[in-house]
PDB file of C-alpha atoms and ligand atoms in Angstrom:
ATOM      1  CA  UNK A   1      -1.690 -18.329  -3.662  1.00  0.00           C
ATOM      2  CA  UNK A   2      -2.753 -14.769  -4.596  1.00  0.00           C
ATOM      3  CA  UNK A   3      -6.277 -14.205  -5.491  1.00  0.00           C
ATOM      4  CA  UNK A   4      -7.062 -10.705  -6.331  1.00  0.00           C
ATOM      5  CA  UNK A   5      -5.624  -6.737  -6.348  1.00  0.00           C
ATOM      6  CA  UNK A   6      -5.700  -5.703  -3.214  1.00  0.00           C
ATOM      7  CA  UNK A   7      -4.222  -2.258  -3.693  1.00  0.00           C
ATOM      8  CA  UNK A   8      -2.866   0.139  -6.023  1.00  0.00           C
ATOM      9  CA  UNK A   9      -1.079   2.348  -3.783  1.00  0.00           C
ATOM     10  CA  UNK A  10       0.034   6.006  -5.631  1.00  0.00           C
ATOM     11  CA  UNK A  11       2.842   8.759  -4.216  1.00  0.00           C
ATOM     12  CA  UNK A  12       1.186  11.966  -4.293  1.00  0.00           C
ATOM     13  CA  UNK A  13       2.776  15.068  -2.342  1.00  0.00           C
ATOM     14  CA  UNK A  14      -0.445  16.538  -0.744  1.00  0.00           C
ATOM     15  CA  UNK A  15      -3.304  13.872   0.301  1.00  0.00           C
ATOM     16  CA  UNK A  16      -6.429  16.335   0.158  1.00  0.00           C
ATOM     17  CA  UNK A  17      -5.261  17.198  -2.258  1.00  0.00           C
ATOM     18  CA  UNK A  18      -4.993  14.351  -4.537  1.00  0.00           C
ATOM     19  CA  UNK A  19      -8.505  12.859  -2.380  1.00  0.00           C
ATOM     20  CA  UNK A  20     -10.239  15.752  -3.386  1.00  0.00           C
ATOM     21  CA  UNK A  21      -9.020  14.773  -6.796  1.00  0.00           C
ATOM     22  CA  UNK A  22     -10.198  11.062  -6.966  1.00  0.00           C
ATOM     23  CA  UNK A  23     -13.499  12.718  -5.036  1.00  0.00           C
ATOM     24  CA  UNK A  24     -14.880  14.983  -7.535  1.00  0.00           C
ATOM     25  CA  UNK A  25     -13.141  13.349 -10.679  1.00  0.00           C
ATOM     26  CA  UNK A  26     -14.582   9.976 -10.166  1.00  0.00           C
ATOM     27  CA  UNK A  27     -16.250  10.384  -6.990  1.00  0.00           C
ATOM     28  CA  UNK A  28     -14.500   7.898  -4.766  1.00  0.00           C
ATOM     29  CA  UNK A  29     -14.847   8.852  -1.178  1.00  0.00           C
ATOM     30  CA  UNK A  30     -12.164   7.992   2.038  1.00  0.00           C
ATOM     31  CA  UNK A  31     -13.224   4.449   3.037  1.00  0.00           C
ATOM     32  CA  UNK A  32     -10.107   5.003   5.843  1.00  0.00           C
ATOM     33  CA  UNK A  33      -7.480   7.189   6.611  1.00  0.00           C
ATOM     34  CA  UNK A  34      -4.692   6.679   9.071  1.00  0.00           C
ATOM     35  CA  UNK A  35      -0.061   7.500  10.233  1.00  0.00           C
ATOM     36  CA  UNK A  36       1.827   4.495   9.389  1.00  0.00           C
ATOM     37  CA  UNK A  37       4.840   6.064  11.252  1.00  0.00           C
ATOM     38  CA  UNK A  38       6.730   2.807  10.616  1.00  0.00           C
ATOM     39  CA  UNK A  39       6.653   2.862   6.633  1.00  0.00           C
ATOM     40  CA  UNK A  40       6.874   7.433   6.764  1.00  0.00           C
ATOM     41  CA  UNK A  41       3.332   7.454   5.116  1.00  0.00           C
ATOM     42  CA  UNK A  42      -0.461   9.542   5.897  1.00  0.00           C
ATOM     43  CA  UNK A  43      -2.603   6.636   4.008  1.00  0.00           C
ATOM     44  CA  UNK A  44      -6.314   7.382   2.502  1.00  0.00           C
ATOM     45  CA  UNK A  45      -7.826   4.341   0.972  1.00  0.00           C
ATOM     46  CA  UNK A  46     -10.715   4.729  -1.621  1.00  0.00           C
ATOM     47  CA  UNK A  47     -13.109   1.440  -1.805  1.00  0.00           C
ATOM     48  CA  UNK A  48     -13.420   0.661  -5.557  1.00  0.00           C
ATOM     49  CA  UNK A  49     -14.946  -2.551  -5.193  1.00  0.00           C
ATOM     50  CA  UNK A  50     -16.473  -5.125  -3.016  1.00  0.00           C
ATOM     51  CA  UNK A  51     -17.668  -5.510   0.960  1.00  0.00           C
ATOM     52  CA  UNK A  52     -16.441  -5.420   4.600  1.00  0.00           C
ATOM     53  CA  UNK A  53     -15.536  -9.008   4.239  1.00  0.00           C
ATOM     54  CA  UNK A  54     -11.510  -8.388   3.854  1.00  0.00           C
ATOM     55  CA  UNK A  55     -11.733  -8.792   0.087  1.00  0.00           C
ATOM     56  CA  UNK A  56     -12.044  -5.192  -1.457  1.00  0.00           C
ATOM     57  CA  UNK A  57      -9.612  -3.579  -3.981  1.00  0.00           C
ATOM     58  CA  UNK A  58      -8.755  -0.107  -3.011  1.00  0.00           C
ATOM     59  CA  UNK A  59      -6.631   2.539  -4.629  1.00  0.00           C
ATOM     60  CA  UNK A  60      -4.531   3.859  -1.530  1.00  0.00           C
ATOM     61  CA  UNK A  61      -3.212   7.455  -1.564  1.00  0.00           C
ATOM     62  CA  UNK A  62       0.556   7.719  -0.228  1.00  0.00           C
ATOM     63  CA  UNK A  63       1.848  11.217   1.530  1.00  0.00           C
ATOM     64  CA  UNK A  64       5.570  10.774   3.782  1.00  0.00           C
ATOM     65  CA  UNK A  65       5.940  12.370   6.879  1.00  0.00           C
ATOM     66  CA  UNK A  66       9.364  12.286   6.860  1.00  0.00           C
ATOM     67  CA  UNK A  67      12.093  12.795   4.494  1.00  0.00           C
ATOM     68  CA  UNK A  68      14.121   9.658   5.001  1.00  0.00           C
ATOM     69  CA  UNK A  69      10.917   7.412   3.867  1.00  0.00           C
ATOM     70  CA  UNK A  70      10.832   5.387   1.088  1.00  0.00           C
ATOM     71  CA  UNK A  71       8.048   6.921   0.026  1.00  0.00           C
ATOM     72  CA  UNK A  72       9.549  10.620  -0.132  1.00  0.00           C
ATOM     73  CA  UNK A  73      12.706   9.621  -1.735  1.00  0.00           C
ATOM     74  CA  UNK A  74      10.962   7.804  -4.351  1.00  0.00           C
ATOM     75  CA  UNK A  75       8.656  10.772  -5.314  1.00  0.00           C
ATOM     76  CA  UNK A  76      11.573  13.127  -5.319  1.00  0.00           C
ATOM     77  CA  UNK A  77      13.053  11.333  -8.121  1.00  0.00           C
ATOM     78  CA  UNK A  78      10.443  10.515  -9.595  1.00  0.00           C
ATOM     79  CA  UNK A  79       7.545  12.084  -9.245  1.00  0.00           C
ATOM     80  CA  UNK A  80       3.531  11.484  -8.126  1.00  0.00           C
ATOM     81  CA  UNK A  81       2.505   8.269  -9.759  1.00  0.00           C
ATOM     82  CA  UNK A  82       1.978   4.589  -8.994  1.00  0.00           C
ATOM     83  CA  UNK A  83       4.190   3.366  -5.967  1.00  0.00           C
ATOM     84  CA  UNK A  84       3.720  -0.183  -6.193  1.00  0.00           C
ATOM     85  CA  UNK A  85       1.096  -3.222  -6.334  1.00  0.00           C
ATOM     86  CA  UNK A  86      -0.250  -5.143  -3.715  1.00  0.00           C
ATOM     87  CA  UNK A  87      -1.964  -8.508  -4.355  1.00  0.00           C
ATOM     88  CA  UNK A  88      -3.976 -10.086  -1.972  1.00  0.00           C
ATOM     89  CA  UNK A  89      -3.213 -13.435  -0.496  1.00  0.00           C
ATOM     90  CA  UNK A  90      -5.408 -15.665   3.098  1.00  0.00           C
ATOM     91  CA  UNK A  91      -1.255 -16.093   3.739  1.00  0.00           C
ATOM     92  CA  UNK A  92       0.680 -13.588   3.484  1.00  0.00           C
ATOM     93  CA  UNK A  93       3.336 -15.875   5.853  1.00  0.00           C
ATOM     94  CA  UNK A  94       2.970 -18.563   3.342  1.00  0.00           C
ATOM     95  CA  UNK A  95       3.123 -16.298   0.085  1.00  0.00           C
ATOM     96  CA  UNK A  96       6.051 -15.545   1.340  1.00  0.00           C
ATOM     97  CA  UNK A  97       7.943 -18.552   1.598  1.00  0.00           C
ATOM     98  CA  UNK A  98       6.684 -19.530  -1.692  1.00  0.00           C
ATOM     99  CA  UNK A  99       7.697 -16.490  -3.212  1.00  0.00           C
ATOM    100  CA  UNK A 100      10.633 -16.029  -1.756  1.00  0.00           C
ATOM    101  CA  UNK A 101      11.978 -19.866  -2.682  1.00  0.00           C
ATOM    102  CA  UNK A 102      11.117 -19.186  -6.552  1.00  0.00           C
ATOM    103  CA  UNK A 103      14.864 -16.128  -6.126  1.00  0.00           C
ATOM    104  CA  UNK A 104      12.727 -12.909  -5.168  1.00  0.00           C
ATOM    105  CA  UNK A 105      14.172 -10.842  -1.985  1.00  0.00           C
ATOM    106  CA  UNK A 106      11.079 -10.960   0.335  1.00  0.00           C
ATOM    107  CA  UNK A 107      11.786  -7.550   1.784  1.00  0.00           C
ATOM    108  CA  UNK A 108      10.609  -7.946   5.414  1.00  0.00           C
ATOM    109  CA  UNK A 109      11.647 -11.609   7.433  1.00  0.00           C
ATOM    110  CA  UNK A 110       8.300 -11.268   8.686  1.00  0.00           C
ATOM    111  CA  UNK A 111       5.852  -9.390   8.260  1.00  0.00           C
ATOM    112  CA  UNK A 112       4.100  -6.288   9.441  1.00  0.00           C
ATOM    113  CA  UNK A 113       0.965  -4.283   9.638  1.00  0.00           C
ATOM    114  CA  UNK A 114      -0.242  -2.636   6.813  1.00  0.00           C
ATOM    115  CA  UNK A 115      -3.704  -0.553   6.315  1.00  0.00           C
ATOM    116  CA  UNK A 116      -6.065  -1.203   8.004  1.00  0.00           C
ATOM    117  CA  UNK A 117      -4.823  -3.626  11.042  1.00  0.00           C
ATOM    118  CA  UNK A 118      -4.076  -5.741   7.965  1.00  0.00           C
ATOM    119  CA  UNK A 119       0.016  -7.934   7.806  1.00  0.00           C
ATOM    120  CA  UNK A 120       2.067  -7.329   4.345  1.00  0.00           C
ATOM    121  CA  UNK A 121       5.048  -7.541   3.629  1.00  0.00           C
ATOM    122  CA  UNK A 122       7.498  -6.568   0.188  1.00  0.00           C
ATOM    123  CA  UNK A 123       9.171  -8.157  -3.342  1.00  0.00           C
ATOM    124  CA  UNK A 124      11.610  -5.818  -4.008  1.00  0.00           C
ATOM    125  CA  UNK A 125      11.083  -3.812  -7.989  1.00  0.00           C
ATOM    126  CA  UNK A 126      14.359  -5.235  -9.413  1.00  0.00           C
ATOM    127  CA  UNK A 127      13.111  -8.305  -9.084  1.00  0.00           C
ATOM    128  CA  UNK A 128       9.927  -7.857 -10.189  1.00  0.00           C
ATOM    129  CA  UNK A 129      10.867  -6.230 -13.341  1.00  0.00           C
ATOM    130  CA  UNK A 130      10.997  -2.870 -11.728  1.00  0.00           C
ATOM    131  CA  UNK A 131       7.308  -3.231  -9.421  1.00  0.00           C
ATOM    132  CA  UNK A 132       7.650  -2.714  -5.913  1.00  0.00           C
ATOM    133  CA  UNK A 133       5.205  -5.499  -5.233  1.00  0.00           C
ATOM    134  CA  UNK A 134       3.145  -6.531  -1.724  1.00  0.00           C
ATOM    135  CA  UNK A 135       1.186  -8.975  -0.629  1.00  0.00           C
ATOM    136  CA  UNK A 136      -1.109  -8.707   1.915  1.00  0.00           C
ATOM    137  CA  UNK A 137      -3.405 -10.579   4.092  1.00  0.00           C
ATOM    138  CA  UNK A 138      -6.486  -8.258   5.690  1.00  0.00           C
ATOM    139  CA  UNK A 139      -7.575  -7.840   8.398  1.00  0.00           C
ATOM    140  CA  UNK A 140     -11.721  -9.613   8.942  1.00  0.00           C
ATOM    141  CA  UNK A 141     -12.440  -7.710  11.929  1.00  0.00           C
ATOM    142  CA  UNK A 142     -13.429  -3.909  11.480  1.00  0.00           C
ATOM    143  CA  UNK A 143      -9.665  -1.072  11.260  1.00  0.00           C
ATOM    144  CA  UNK A 144      -8.830   0.592  14.427  1.00  0.00           C
ATOM    145  CA  UNK A 145      -7.042   4.364  14.844  1.00  0.00           C
ATOM    146  CA  UNK A 146      -7.938   6.738  12.728  1.00  0.00           C
ATOM    147  CA  UNK A 147     -10.922   6.229  10.686  1.00  0.00           C
ATOM    148  CA  UNK A 148     -13.228   8.296   8.432  1.00  0.00           C
ATOM    149  CA  UNK A 149     -15.689   9.031   5.453  1.00  0.00           C
ATOM    150  CA  UNK A 150     -17.857   6.256   5.831  1.00  0.00           C
TER     151      UNK A 150
HETATM  152  C1  LIG B   1      12.532   1.926  -6.099  1.00  0.00           C
HETATM  153  N1  LIG B   1      12.694   1.907  -6.351  1.00  0.00           N
HETATM  154  C2  LIG B   1      12.142   1.537  -7.117  1.00  0.00           C
HETATM  155  C3  LIG B   1      10.634   1.799  -5.880  1.00  0.00           C
HETATM  156  N2  LIG B   1      10.947   2.277  -4.986  1.00  0.00           N
HETATM  157  N3  LIG B   1      11.573   0.605  -8.884  1.00  0.00           N
HETATM  158  C4  LIG B   1       9.717   0.686  -8.556  1.00  0.00           C
HETATM  159  N4  LIG B   1       9.011   1.144  -7.852  1.00  0.00           N
HETATM  160  C5  LIG B   1       9.310   1.510  -6.619  1.00  0.00           C
HETATM  161  N5  LIG B   1       8.468   2.122  -5.284  1.00  0.00           N
HETATM  162  C6  LIG B   1      13.848   0.711  -7.798  1.00  0.00           C
HETATM  163  C7  LIG B   1      14.967   2.341  -7.166  1.00  0.00           C
HETATM  164  O1  LIG B   1      14.772   3.289  -8.323  1.00  0.00           O
HETATM  165  C8  LIG B   1      16.359   1.717  -7.453  1.00  0.00           C
HETATM  166  O2  LIG B   1      16.381   1.229  -8.775  1.00  0.00           O
HETATM  167  C9  LIG B   1      15.886   0.952  -6.378  1.00  0.00           C
HETATM  168  O3  LIG B   1      14.597   0.658  -6.181  1.00  0.00           O
HETATM  169  C10 LIG B   1      16.694   1.051  -5.266  1.00  0.00           C
HETATM  170  O4  LIG B   1      15.986   2.065  -4.586  1.00  0.00           O
HETATM  171  P1  LIG B   1      16.534   3.185  -4.107  1.00  0.00           P
HETATM  172  O5  LIG B   1      15.493   4.535  -4.582  1.00  0.00           O
HETATM  173  O6  LIG B   1      18.221   3.065  -3.726  1.00  0.00           O
HETATM  174  O7  LIG B   1      16.266   3.245  -2.677  1.00  0.00           O
HETATM  175  P2  LIG B   1      16.034   1.627  -1.752  1.00  0.00           P
HETATM  176  O8  LIG B   1      16.983   0.625  -1.679  1.00  0.00           O
HETATM  177  O9  LIG B   1      16.370   2.059   0.001  1.00  0.00           O
HETATM  178  O10 LIG B   1      15.131   1.144  -1.352  1.00  0.00           O
HETATM  179  C11 LIG B   1      14.056   0.615  -2.581  1.00  0.00           C
HETATM  180  C12 LIG B   1      12.630  -0.761  -1.223  1.00  0.00           C
HETATM  181  C13 LIG B   1      12.120   0.396  -0.697  1.00  0.00           C
HETATM  182  C14 LIG B   1      12.154  -1.206  -2.513  1.00  0.00           C
HETATM  183  C15 LIG B   1      14.260  -1.301  -0.914  1.00  0.00           C
HETATM  184  O11 LIG B   1      11.837   1.348  -1.334  1.00  0.00           O
HETATM  185  C16 LIG B   1      11.364  -0.651   0.686  1.00  0.00           C
HETATM  186  O12 LIG B   1      11.755  -0.848   1.188  1.00  0.00           O
HETATM  187  N6  LIG B   1      10.112  -1.384  -0.012  1.00  0.00           N
HETATM  188  C17 LIG B   1       8.907  -1.269   1.122  1.00  0.00           C
HETATM  189  C18 LIG B   1       7.794  -0.578   1.777  1.00  0.00           C
HETATM  190  C19 LIG B   1       7.945   0.633   1.039  1.00  0.00           C
HETATM  191  O13 LIG B   1       7.734   1.422   0.555  1.00  0.00           O
HETATM  192  N7  LIG B   1       6.992   1.482   1.836  1.00  0.00           N
HETATM  193  C20 LIG B   1       5.641   2.866   1.540  1.00  0.00           C
HETATM  194  C21 LIG B   1       4.781   1.954   1.406  1.00  0.00           C
HETATM  195  P3  LIG B   1      18.159   2.643  -9.515  1.00  0.00           P
HETATM  196  O14 LIG B   1      17.288   0.869 -11.258  1.00  0.00           O
HETATM  197  O15 LIG B   1      17.777   3.597  -9.612  1.00  0.00           O
HETATM  198  O16 LIG B   1      18.824   1.682  -9.188  1.00  0.00           O
HETATM  199  S1  LIG B   1       4.216   1.424   3.449  1.00  0.00           S
HETATM  200  C22 LIG B   1       3.062   1.037   2.345  1.00  0.00           C
HETATM  201  O17 LIG B   1       1.998   1.314   0.979  1.00  0.00           O
HETATM  202  C23 LIG B   1       1.722   0.237   4.079  1.00  0.00           C
HETATM  203  C24 LIG B   1       0.936   1.161   4.610  1.00  0.00           C
HETATM  204  C25 LIG B   1      -0.165  -0.713   3.311  1.00  0.00           C
HETATM  205  O18 LIG B   1      -0.103  -1.103   1.790  1.00  0.00           O
HETATM  206  O19 LIG B   1      -0.895  -1.149   4.268  1.00  0.00           O
END
């Protein structure tokens, strides 16, 4: 059902400075950037391994775009750090239904748009031993919107 770690989401105050840290320290380059207005984030995706077939693993750096976003709220309380983990699945609808049936709160009735055209939903951290957990099905098509770096 869940086949891989799709990404680790890391909340930061300054996306450009954090991108530069990951480049200078680890050699990870930005593959894609976008603004997700619904989620209230500007994000950069750094590919750690894998290819363009939808099975890659990423570091996702997240900067809030507005004060009332979930990431802004989380940063104000916790400071920078790991915000969520995302598991990859070929079937986010089915995985959400199965996991919801096991008593875990699924935060969205229907999956929403995630990074690079993916479909995502979240599980409540209080039902997951303190970890905000995302389920994601990658888009197999090329990403749309703002992109760069590759
Ligand atoms: C909140 N809590 C967390 C947490 N966020 N615990 C672990 N990890 C997190 N990231 C905890 C709080 O500390 C609090 O615990 C309790 O959950 C309730 O949180 P709250 O601060 O009162 O806030 P709520 O209830 O208004 O919202 C929490 C909730 C929300 C998880 C429902 O953050 C949410 O809907 N998250 C999903 C969407 C999201 O995060 N989007 C941003 C990434 P205490 O013990 O103090 O009660 S978007 C993204 O990642 C996309 C673009 C993508 O991957 O493609």
